[in-house]
DNA sequence: GACAAATAATGAATCAAACTCATCATGTTA
DNA sequence: TAACATGATGAGTTTGATTCATTATTTGTC
């Protein structure tokens, strides 16, 4: 019923001040506008402007529609621009979020390098999401989510970035430093420090402790890796982290680390994207860059931490 | 090009999950939707959704348009509702602002009474505007402005509410208490306390001092009537106010007041409204109520202050 | 893997609307 | 009052949105 065409007409009319002038700007005839506005007024049951004045003056109803147009049309234009960029392929948007709590080391260089290669792409990065990032990705509010546990949401595709080893970080004086790998039973008397997320999204529970039926003595939360490291270093507990997240602290001798189980505990980090974005060139490039950089980082790390 | 119709279709399609279902909800045929969407996709140069899945899944471009629709369509509906109320006449909106700094005494009872009589009308009241209220009124952001100096803005109409006498408030010990009216020259040595607005919008300057070529010794600002009264009572200056604004303080003996000039200085308070709202019944009623109540208030006041 | 049921796409025909053209009515300016 | 500008109007044309009938695809079931 009411259409954007009408709002465009009204806004133009306000700027033009007369039907004749407005019709020229819209590449229509004066007659077309006269008819269009008359029809609209008829359907709405109100007059929208006073024709006898010069420049034209709007009624309260007309002003209300002008306000609507002022709010709505810029949004529409923005959306149209976004679509153009989408279909163009060169430019575009890459709004990211990370679900894993310690990806900064390899993600930041990736983003830097990507920004240089694709300056036209609008990159945005959000960490510390309150809302679930994967549904937001499906809704189109995000374009890429780094996560270690894929959920089956239609339309989403998970590209594996790399496999990492989860290791147990322990204080340098800790009794477990004598072992060269950790068994589930070893953690029965320990305080385990975790990121504040549900248990069933932590590999150490789902892959290691629960299969063996072991429960740690206590579970504490910490939001930042550095806080975990401080707690671990001071002997207040142990924590399970990807090896690359601990490297820095290992190198400085703050803490020690041991593999979980005889064969180690491995997880995979994925980039979740919408299926239909998979063939966009800039996204492909981002994924390749991410793999390259994270692989390079990871290589060094495993050598250091396993040795 | 892109029209609201398209957004409505897409939102319905998301809820329905298939073209068939969506076409029923929209009271169209499946074919119509298929054509409409195909055309739209062609014109935008992107596909908007994947047809092969069940329920239908949207592409990034489609999701972008859905977001647009989620933002835009509620606003459109709201505007349409507002227009309906406008053309109906029973319900409506009355957003007010006051330019005069001390109308509360008579305006509040007016609003109360009006609210009872027209519960369907959405009344809003803003004082202390930073932006100019009269242009906002012309733009349709406000519906009524109480002001004492009408500006000639096309489309605005000024309905006189009442005429008031501006009087000079002075401390009880002030030398001018001996006069029974004030001449311009009397203010040459005085500190004049005013509301913080431009001089040319204050009657005491434009109507009284400037014609006589007199300038007060000092001009101070105060935002609230009660602050002015305290300054006046403690002999720090004098101020010019509508008689009804001073009554309360006169009755309690805090200050004295004298007419300005032999014949007094009178001003008129207007309700500014948009011309085309003048014939709305609820507005007419508001204006009548305002006149009644302010007249009643004013009657009492003049008797008291002049005597 | 074949068949039925459901869903979407397509082409031609129809219909409605939006637009143009020509003209008239009104108001403004010189 | 003539000349001009602006807006309204009615008839005719064009566009494009919709329907109808049909075909192609996909999905689910035995």
XYZ file of C-alpha atoms (C1' of nucleotides) in Angstrom:
674
model
C 0.000 0.000 0.000
C 2.373 2.694 1.155
C 5.548 2.241 -0.847
C 9.073 3.601 -0.837
C 8.270 5.343 -4.105
C 5.832 7.542 -2.214
C 8.387 8.459 0.411
C 10.960 9.257 -2.251
C 8.438 11.477 -3.975
C 7.592 13.336 -0.784
C 11.202 13.967 0.178
C 11.973 15.227 -3.295
C 8.898 17.389 -3.164
C 10.058 18.962 0.082
C 13.391 19.837 -1.461
C 11.936 20.989 -4.747
C 9.086 23.067 -3.361
C 6.786 22.435 -6.296
C 5.402 19.552 -8.304
C 6.990 20.784 -11.509
C 10.466 20.993 -10.052
C 10.068 17.697 -8.201
C 8.875 15.922 -11.303
C 11.994 17.028 -13.159
C 14.254 15.726 -10.431
C 12.453 12.402 -10.454
C 12.454 12.184 -14.243
C 8.673 12.035 -14.334
C 5.997 14.346 -15.598
C 4.181 16.797 -13.386
C 1.036 14.903 -14.149
C 2.466 11.655 -12.821
C 3.253 13.240 -9.488
C -0.101 14.894 -9.254
C -1.824 11.573 -9.848
C 0.468 9.641 -7.557
C -0.032 12.028 -4.658
C -3.739 12.282 -5.200
C -4.044 8.501 -5.123
C -1.932 8.280 -2.026
C -3.934 10.923 -0.222
C -7.109 9.173 -1.194
C -5.925 5.848 0.092
C -4.596 7.282 3.335
C -7.673 9.390 3.830
C -5.717 12.574 4.559
C -4.308 15.394 2.555
C -0.545 15.538 2.734
C 0.266 19.055 1.612
C -1.224 22.404 0.725
C -0.857 23.145 -2.946
C -1.857 26.768 -2.913
C 1.265 28.005 -1.215
C 4.651 28.606 -2.654
C 6.744 26.794 -1.724
C 4.403 23.925 -1.025
C 3.571 23.374 2.656
C 3.001 20.016 4.279
C 0.179 19.078 6.587
C 0.745 17.253 9.847
C 0.152 13.966 8.060
C 2.616 14.945 5.329
C 5.207 15.897 7.908
C 4.753 12.537 9.578
C 5.520 10.763 6.315
C 8.502 13.012 5.720
C 9.861 11.980 9.078
C 9.301 8.365 8.151
C 11.171 8.889 4.894
C 14.024 10.644 6.670
C 14.395 7.629 8.914
C 13.814 4.894 6.406
C 15.378 5.943 3.115
C 18.945 6.254 4.375
C 18.668 2.729 5.774
C 17.410 1.489 2.446
C 20.218 3.194 0.580
C 22.751 1.648 2.943
C 21.299 -1.803 2.394
C 21.383 -1.326 -1.355
C 25.013 -0.280 -1.172
C 25.787 -3.373 0.891
C 24.095 -5.561 -1.682
C 26.103 -3.997 -4.474
C 29.297 -4.724 -2.650
C 28.098 -8.261 -2.037
C 27.417 -8.917 -5.688
C 30.556 -7.098 -6.743
C 32.833 -9.442 -4.812
C 35.810 -7.106 -4.570
C 34.548 -5.167 -1.613
C 32.389 -6.518 1.167
C 32.095 -7.054 4.832
C 33.861 -9.393 7.206
C 32.483 -9.100 10.715
C 34.134 -11.629 12.955
C 33.718 -13.005 16.424
C 35.722 -15.568 18.337
C 34.257 -18.171 20.597
C 37.567 -19.522 21.734
C 39.022 -17.385 24.450
C 42.608 -17.156 23.373
C 43.014 -16.756 19.648
C 44.527 -13.311 19.623
C 48.092 -14.444 19.056
C 47.487 -15.789 15.589
C 44.257 -13.986 14.675
C 45.577 -10.452 14.989
C 48.437 -10.902 12.504
C 45.983 -12.608 10.181
C 43.620 -9.652 10.311
C 46.480 -7.197 9.805
C 47.723 -8.988 6.740
C 44.212 -9.348 5.364
C 43.455 -5.652 5.808
C 46.462 -4.791 3.681
C 45.474 -7.195 0.939
C 41.774 -6.218 0.867
C 41.456 -2.582 1.908
C 37.955 -2.393 0.442
C 36.580 -5.023 2.768
C 35.064 -3.671 5.957
C 36.640 -5.711 8.708
C 35.171 -5.730 12.169
C 36.087 -7.832 15.109
C 34.115 -8.512 18.245
C 35.261 -10.589 21.141
C 33.444 -11.182 24.385
C 30.033 -11.689 22.829
C 27.167 -11.868 25.280
C 24.908 -13.514 22.705
C 25.584 -16.763 20.935
C 27.753 -15.991 17.894
C 26.774 -18.947 15.731
C 23.046 -18.073 15.521
C 24.100 -14.471 14.896
C 26.218 -15.762 12.044
C 23.245 -17.646 10.629
C 21.125 -14.499 10.921
C 23.689 -12.554 8.913
C 24.796 -10.286 11.736
C 28.259 -11.781 11.614
C 30.272 -13.226 8.748
C 32.851 -15.413 10.402
C 33.109 -17.068 13.790
C 36.172 -18.852 15.121
C 35.035 -21.749 17.245
C 36.259 -25.106 18.419
C 32.899 -26.827 18.627
C 30.771 -26.792 15.475
C 27.014 -26.852 15.971
C 24.811 -28.193 13.227
C 22.980 -25.093 12.026
C 21.590 -25.228 8.479
C 23.366 -22.846 6.159
C 26.584 -22.786 8.164
C 29.797 -24.365 6.997
C 32.829 -25.130 9.151
C 36.276 -24.781 7.671
C 38.963 -26.457 9.809
C 41.845 -24.080 10.472
C 44.243 -26.264 12.395
C 44.458 -28.966 14.996
C 46.027 -28.045 18.274
C 47.145 -29.972 21.289
C 45.426 -29.157 24.544
C 47.897 -29.337 27.384
C 47.752 -29.110 31.120
C 49.473 -26.079 32.557
C 50.858 -26.675 36.056
C 53.004 -24.734 38.481
C 56.756 -25.317 38.292
C 56.815 -26.885 41.763
C 53.778 -29.063 41.104
C 54.020 -32.762 41.876
C 52.822 -33.606 38.351
C 55.924 -32.032 36.781
C 57.500 -35.438 37.415
C 55.178 -37.102 34.928
C 55.746 -36.742 31.218
C 52.047 -37.057 30.525
C 48.895 -36.693 32.628
C 46.226 -39.351 33.265
C 42.632 -38.449 34.179
C 43.055 -39.807 37.719
C 45.875 -37.351 38.313
C 43.355 -34.510 38.315
C 41.051 -36.010 40.945
C 42.667 -33.992 43.725
C 43.307 -30.828 41.715
C 41.628 -27.466 41.302
C 40.857 -27.013 37.627
C 40.710 -23.471 36.240
C 38.481 -22.957 33.197
C 37.035 -20.215 31.038
C 33.515 -19.396 32.213
C 31.529 -21.463 29.691
C 29.381 -24.575 30.000
C 31.242 -27.747 30.809
C 30.082 -29.596 27.749
C 31.977 -27.144 25.578
C 35.313 -27.804 27.255
C 37.367 -30.617 25.734
C 39.029 -31.492 29.010
C 35.663 -32.569 30.401
C 34.069 -34.116 27.347
C 37.189 -35.812 25.944
C 39.278 -36.531 28.962
C 37.704 -36.475 32.416
C 34.147 -37.599 31.809
C 35.076 -40.700 29.750
C 37.214 -41.777 32.715
C 34.549 -40.787 35.254
C 36.890 -38.425 37.085
C 35.801 -35.164 38.693
C 38.350 -32.583 39.816
C 38.365 -31.532 43.442
C 37.288 -28.040 42.513
C 36.506 -25.985 39.395
C 37.262 -22.266 39.267
C 36.623 -19.740 36.539
C 38.901 -17.143 35.021
C 38.181 -14.945 32.036
C 41.661 -14.214 30.795
C 44.553 -16.462 29.979
C 46.905 -14.276 31.956
C 44.759 -14.650 35.062
C 44.801 -18.404 34.666
C 48.550 -18.349 34.343
C 48.942 -16.365 37.528
C 46.734 -18.785 39.435
C 48.601 -21.750 38.026
C 52.026 -20.221 38.660
C 51.134 -19.618 42.301
C 50.014 -23.214 42.750
C 46.292 -22.448 43.164
C 45.283 -24.892 40.461
C 45.940 -26.312 37.043
C 44.367 -25.478 33.712
C 43.930 -26.931 30.256
C 44.763 -24.726 27.288
C 45.809 -25.016 23.667
C 49.559 -25.366 23.566
C 49.960 -22.151 21.558
C 48.178 -20.167 24.235
C 50.714 -21.247 26.876
C 53.936 -20.875 24.865
C 54.697 -17.367 25.974
C 54.453 -18.344 29.637
C 56.462 -21.535 29.129
C 59.266 -19.624 27.472
C 59.518 -17.249 30.397
C 59.557 -20.183 32.796
C 56.380 -19.058 34.622
C 54.644 -22.435 34.355
C 55.145 -25.968 33.041
C 52.936 -27.975 30.704
C 52.274 -31.670 30.076
C 50.266 -33.580 27.451
C 46.927 -35.023 28.472
C 46.932 -38.792 28.110
C 49.565 -40.960 26.501
C 48.680 -39.803 22.987
C 47.837 -36.228 23.835
C 44.469 -34.489 23.610
C 43.816 -32.734 20.343
C 41.136 -30.334 19.257
C 40.355 -28.600 15.996
C 39.668 -24.921 15.525
C 37.145 -24.039 12.831
C 36.143 -20.925 10.961
C 32.355 -20.977 10.743
C 30.964 -19.108 7.743
C 27.729 -18.983 5.835
C 27.750 -21.528 3.022
C 27.046 -19.027 0.290
C 30.018 -16.881 1.257
C 32.454 -19.741 0.738
C 33.105 -18.858 -2.890
C 33.813 -15.177 -2.270
C 37.413 -14.499 -3.156
C 38.215 -12.330 -0.161
C 36.834 -14.882 2.250
C 38.857 -17.646 0.639
C 41.919 -15.509 0.972
C 41.190 -14.801 4.605
C 40.880 -18.503 5.362
C 44.130 -19.311 3.581
C 45.941 -16.514 5.402
C 44.534 -17.711 8.708
C 45.691 -21.258 8.041
C 49.146 -20.118 6.983
C 49.728 -17.883 9.932
C 48.256 -20.180 12.524
C 50.204 -23.129 11.127
C 53.440 -21.176 11.319
C 52.686 -20.198 14.890
C 51.624 -23.696 15.827
C 54.729 -25.357 14.328
C 57.034 -23.374 16.505
C 54.884 -23.986 19.512
C 54.620 -27.745 19.350
C 58.355 -28.015 18.984
C 58.818 -25.942 22.079
C 56.140 -27.376 24.278
C 56.496 -31.036 23.450
C 60.260 -31.106 23.658
C 13.378 0.091 -7.495
C 13.508 -1.755 -4.186
C 10.047 -1.378 -2.665
C 8.385 -2.111 0.641
C 6.404 -4.817 -1.110
C 9.640 -6.748 -1.580
C 10.566 -6.459 2.062
C 7.120 -7.577 3.130
C 7.407 -10.573 0.833
C 10.809 -11.542 2.191
C 9.755 -11.301 5.829
C 6.680 -13.376 5.139
C 8.808 -15.858 3.277
C 11.113 -16.238 6.243
C 8.186 -16.995 8.524
C 6.433 -19.246 6.053
C 9.457 -21.255 4.949
C 8.166 -21.853 1.428
C 6.783 -19.911 -1.506
C 3.459 -21.761 -1.373
C 2.833 -20.991 2.273
C 4.057 -17.404 1.910
C 1.838 -16.814 -1.094
C -1.192 -17.900 0.904
C -0.365 -15.528 3.736
C 0.056 -12.689 1.281
C -3.124 -13.573 -0.610
C -1.199 -14.040 -3.827
C -0.411 -17.012 -6.003
C 2.797 -18.963 -5.750
C 3.558 -17.857 -9.276
C 3.347 -14.204 -8.363
C 5.936 -14.608 -5.647
C 8.211 -16.616 -7.854
C 8.083 -13.890 -10.505
C 8.439 -11.072 -8.028
C 11.489 -12.585 -6.368
C 13.092 -13.561 -9.622
C 12.714 -10.024 -10.917
C 14.090 -8.590 -7.714
C 17.102 -10.900 -7.749
C 17.723 -10.021 -11.352
C 17.597 -6.327 -10.706
C 19.799 -6.541 -7.615
C 22.212 -8.882 -9.327
C 22.288 -11.352 -6.450
C 20.309 -14.384 -5.463
C 18.452 -13.875 -2.225
C 17.658 -17.366 -1.084
C 18.279 -21.037 -1.801
C 15.154 -22.725 -3.068
C 16.368 -26.284 -2.865
C 16.228 -26.500 0.899
C 13.317 -26.952 3.197
C 12.658 -24.662 4.846
C 14.032 -22.108 2.438
C 17.415 -20.675 3.387
C 18.534 -17.115 2.744
C 21.817 -16.006 1.254
C 23.910 -13.260 2.788
C 22.214 -10.761 0.505
C 18.803 -12.076 1.510
C 19.685 -11.839 5.169
C 20.765 -8.255 4.644
C 17.374 -7.391 3.197
C 15.629 -9.221 6.021
C 17.507 -7.075 8.485
C 16.468 -4.016 6.533
C 12.852 -5.137 6.666
C 13.070 -5.856 10.378
C 14.247 -2.304 10.915
C 12.049 -0.531 8.453
C 8.644 -2.204 8.437
C 7.804 -1.566 12.098
C 8.538 2.112 11.545
C 6.280 2.147 8.528
C 3.480 0.460 10.447
C 3.845 2.989 13.245
C 3.628 5.872 10.795
C 0.545 4.375 9.185
C -1.080 4.020 12.576
C -0.268 7.649 13.333
C -1.843 8.721 10.053
C -4.986 6.764 10.830
C -5.306 8.504 14.159
C -4.697 11.819 12.447
C -7.462 11.306 9.947
C -9.737 9.820 12.593
C -9.693 12.912 14.754
C -10.700 11.261 18.014
C -7.274 10.069 18.924
C -4.033 11.786 18.079
C -0.930 13.323 19.443
C -0.263 16.520 21.354
C 3.423 17.036 21.972
C 3.991 20.351 23.654
C 6.873 22.588 24.547
C 6.999 25.900 26.367
C 9.223 28.770 25.449
C 8.195 30.929 28.347
C 10.076 29.945 31.457
C 7.307 29.996 33.989
C 4.021 28.620 32.711
C 3.768 25.626 34.958
C 1.216 27.138 37.325
C -1.563 27.283 34.773
C -0.342 24.773 32.192
C -0.213 21.755 34.469
C -3.869 21.918 35.537
C -4.778 22.442 31.890
C -2.930 19.296 30.840
C -4.485 17.327 33.704
C -7.975 18.326 32.745
C -7.301 17.663 29.082
C -5.927 14.202 29.748
C -9.167 13.270 31.482
C -11.302 14.564 28.663
C -9.230 12.992 25.827
C -7.632 9.834 27.130
C -6.946 8.624 23.581
C -4.704 11.552 22.783
C -1.036 10.952 23.441
C 0.085 13.950 25.458
C 3.734 14.729 25.879
C 5.359 17.710 27.416
C 8.900 18.958 27.053
C 10.333 21.969 28.793
C 13.899 23.187 28.674
C 14.349 22.651 24.959
C 17.871 23.132 23.719
C 16.716 23.451 20.136
C 14.341 26.082 18.834
C 10.793 24.827 19.440
C 9.038 26.809 16.703
C 10.980 25.302 13.789
C 10.488 21.905 15.427
C 6.783 22.657 15.445
C 6.894 23.505 11.751
C 8.789 20.279 11.070
C 6.048 18.299 12.794
C 8.168 17.166 15.725
C 5.978 19.122 18.100
C 2.291 19.970 17.979
C 1.945 22.956 20.272
C 4.353 25.546 21.606
C 3.546 28.126 24.253
C 5.436 31.296 23.445
C 5.240 35.006 24.023
C 6.908 36.105 20.827
C 5.429 34.806 17.591
C 7.831 34.376 14.675
C 6.511 34.457 11.164
C 6.992 30.889 10.007
C 4.775 29.751 7.136
C 2.273 27.132 8.200
C 2.227 28.191 11.832
C -0.709 29.874 13.473
C -0.678 31.736 16.781
C -3.673 31.551 19.050
C -3.595 34.192 21.801
C -4.177 32.642 25.212
C -4.201 35.668 27.470
C -2.575 39.009 28.056
C -0.508 39.421 31.170
C 1.117 42.301 32.875
C 4.878 42.218 33.197
C 5.913 43.672 36.520
C 9.159 44.541 38.196
C 9.958 42.420 41.221
C 12.045 44.267 43.824
C 13.265 43.555 47.329
C 11.039 44.715 50.173
C 13.686 47.196 51.362
C 14.359 48.512 47.861
C 14.264 52.259 47.312
C 11.803 51.798 44.424
C 9.138 50.425 46.764
C 8.279 54.063 47.321
C 7.148 54.480 43.724
C 3.805 53.169 42.611
C 5.122 52.618 39.115
C 8.591 52.324 37.558
C 10.082 54.523 34.833
C 12.900 53.303 32.512
C 15.398 55.712 34.102
C 14.801 54.065 37.478
C 16.598 50.974 36.228
C 19.757 52.751 35.086
C 21.569 51.966 38.325
C 20.068 48.522 38.894
C 21.148 44.946 38.317
C 18.558 43.266 36.124
C 18.065 39.518 36.431
C 16.773 37.741 33.331
C 16.189 34.282 31.937
C 19.148 33.227 29.790
C 17.739 34.104 26.370
C 18.622 36.714 23.762
C 17.804 40.266 24.748
C 15.541 40.881 21.786
C 13.156 38.285 23.112
C 12.692 39.987 26.472
C 9.887 42.534 26.628
C 11.594 44.625 29.256
C 14.327 45.445 26.778
C 12.379 45.704 23.550
C 9.297 47.441 24.966
C 10.593 49.388 27.904
C 14.311 50.089 28.228
C 15.489 50.297 24.625
C 12.781 52.770 23.500
C 13.948 55.053 26.323
C 17.625 54.404 25.597
C 18.313 53.136 29.099
C 20.772 50.355 29.941
C 20.788 48.723 33.380
C 24.009 48.824 35.384
C 24.346 45.053 35.120
C 22.471 42.083 33.636
C 22.575 38.684 35.340
C 21.058 35.401 34.300
C 19.034 32.903 36.292
C 17.299 29.832 34.963
C 14.536 29.387 37.496
C 11.959 31.777 38.836
C 12.717 30.727 42.375
C 16.386 31.622 41.921
C 15.407 35.034 40.630
C 13.185 35.556 43.619
C 15.964 34.720 46.031
C 18.332 37.142 44.342
C 15.672 39.846 44.353
C 14.681 39.212 47.963
C 18.278 39.558 49.095
C 18.658 42.854 47.250
C 21.088 41.619 44.597
C 18.956 42.904 41.766
C 15.506 43.337 40.299
C 13.694 41.315 37.679
C 10.794 41.559 35.290
C 8.241 38.756 35.282
C 4.617 38.136 34.373
C 2.499 39.088 37.336
C 1.157 35.559 37.714
C 4.643 34.181 38.074
C 5.337 36.410 41.079
C 2.017 36.049 42.956
C 3.135 33.214 45.165
C 6.144 35.187 46.366
C 4.149 38.384 46.830
C 1.596 36.599 48.983
C 4.282 35.283 51.281
C 5.812 38.744 51.499
C 9.201 37.693 50.064
C 9.319 40.460 47.485
C 7.391 43.470 46.219
C 6.275 44.269 42.675
C 5.503 47.438 40.716
C 4.049 48.103 37.256
C 6.431 49.165 34.501
C 5.479 52.584 33.176
C 2.395 54.604 33.964
C 0.125 52.322 31.957
C 1.874 49.065 32.725
C 3.737 46.770 30.353
C 1.623 44.054 28.818
C 2.487 40.994 26.845
C 0.474 38.265 25.212
C 1.035 34.547 25.534
C 0.282 32.502 22.430
C -0.234 28.871 21.645
C 1.584 28.203 18.385
C 0.143 25.334 16.348
C 0.308 24.132 12.788
C -2.454 25.709 10.723
C -3.945 22.434 9.573
C -4.370 21.194 13.121
C -6.560 24.142 14.054
C -9.768 22.352 13.140
C -9.048 19.190 15.099
C -11.566 18.904 17.869
C -9.173 17.861 20.595
C -6.859 20.741 19.847
C -9.720 23.216 19.950
C -10.731 21.800 23.290
C -7.201 22.089 24.603
C -7.003 25.736 23.615
C -10.342 26.518 25.236
C -9.351 24.730 28.418
C -6.044 26.576 28.478
C -7.782 29.920 28.073
C -10.319 29.126 30.784
C -7.807 27.995 33.331
C -5.239 30.678 32.644
C -7.911 33.360 32.718
C -9.149 32.147 36.093
C -5.603 32.156 37.453
C -4.820 35.522 35.961
C -7.952 37.191 37.340
C -6.996 36.423 40.890
C -3.451 37.508 40.299
C -4.034 40.936 38.829
C -6.355 41.813 41.690
C -3.689 40.869 44.150
C -0.621 42.341 42.538
C -2.011 45.611 41.334
C -3.754 46.432 44.601
C 14.653 -47.076 -7.604
C 10.021 -45.890 -8.799
C 5.962 -43.381 -7.655
C 3.221 -39.930 -5.420
C 3.071 -35.565 -3.321
C 4.790 -31.182 -2.695
C 7.190 -27.341 -4.265
C 9.171 -24.113 -7.488
C 9.833 -22.258 -12.342
C 8.057 -20.785 -16.665
C 5.323 -18.706 -20.609
C 1.249 -16.625 -22.165
C -2.645 -14.041 -21.062
C -4.829 -10.766 -18.224
C -5.342 -6.969 -15.429
C -4.230 -2.941 -12.832
C -1.378 0.803 -11.967
C 1.482 4.204 -13.103
C 2.715 7.150 -16.453
C 2.294 10.513 -20.564
C -0.067 13.776 -23.355
C -3.095 17.348 -24.077
C -5.896 20.490 -21.950
C -8.073 23.165 -18.454
C -8.285 25.864 -14.043
C -6.098 28.844 -10.926
C -3.065 32.005 -9.122
C 0.964 35.260 -9.647
C 3.574 38.836 -11.817
C 4.584 42.440 -14.906
C -5.213 42.297 -18.455
C -1.909 39.550 -20.711
C 1.758 36.347 -19.944
C 3.433 32.924 -17.210
C 3.820 29.369 -13.899
C 1.761 25.859 -11.306
C -1.403 22.204 -10.365
C -5.582 19.268 -11.675
C -7.921 16.321 -14.784
C -9.388 12.808 -18.312
C -8.187 9.763 -21.952
C -4.957 6.854 -23.827
C -0.656 4.169 -23.474
C 2.766 1.518 -21.366
C 4.669 -1.049 -17.910
C 4.834 -4.534 -14.833
C 2.535 -7.274 -11.507
C -0.550 -10.999 -11.216
C -3.007 -15.231 -12.608
C -3.634 -19.545 -15.049
C -2.023 -23.608 -16.915
C 1.780 -26.341 -17.409
C 6.328 -28.174 -16.749
C 10.436 -29.202 -13.976
C 12.477 -30.540 -9.410
C 12.727 -32.180 -5.150
C 11.206 -35.035 -1.200
C 9.362 -38.784 0.988
C 7.696 -43.558 0.893
C 7.176 -48.171 -0.246
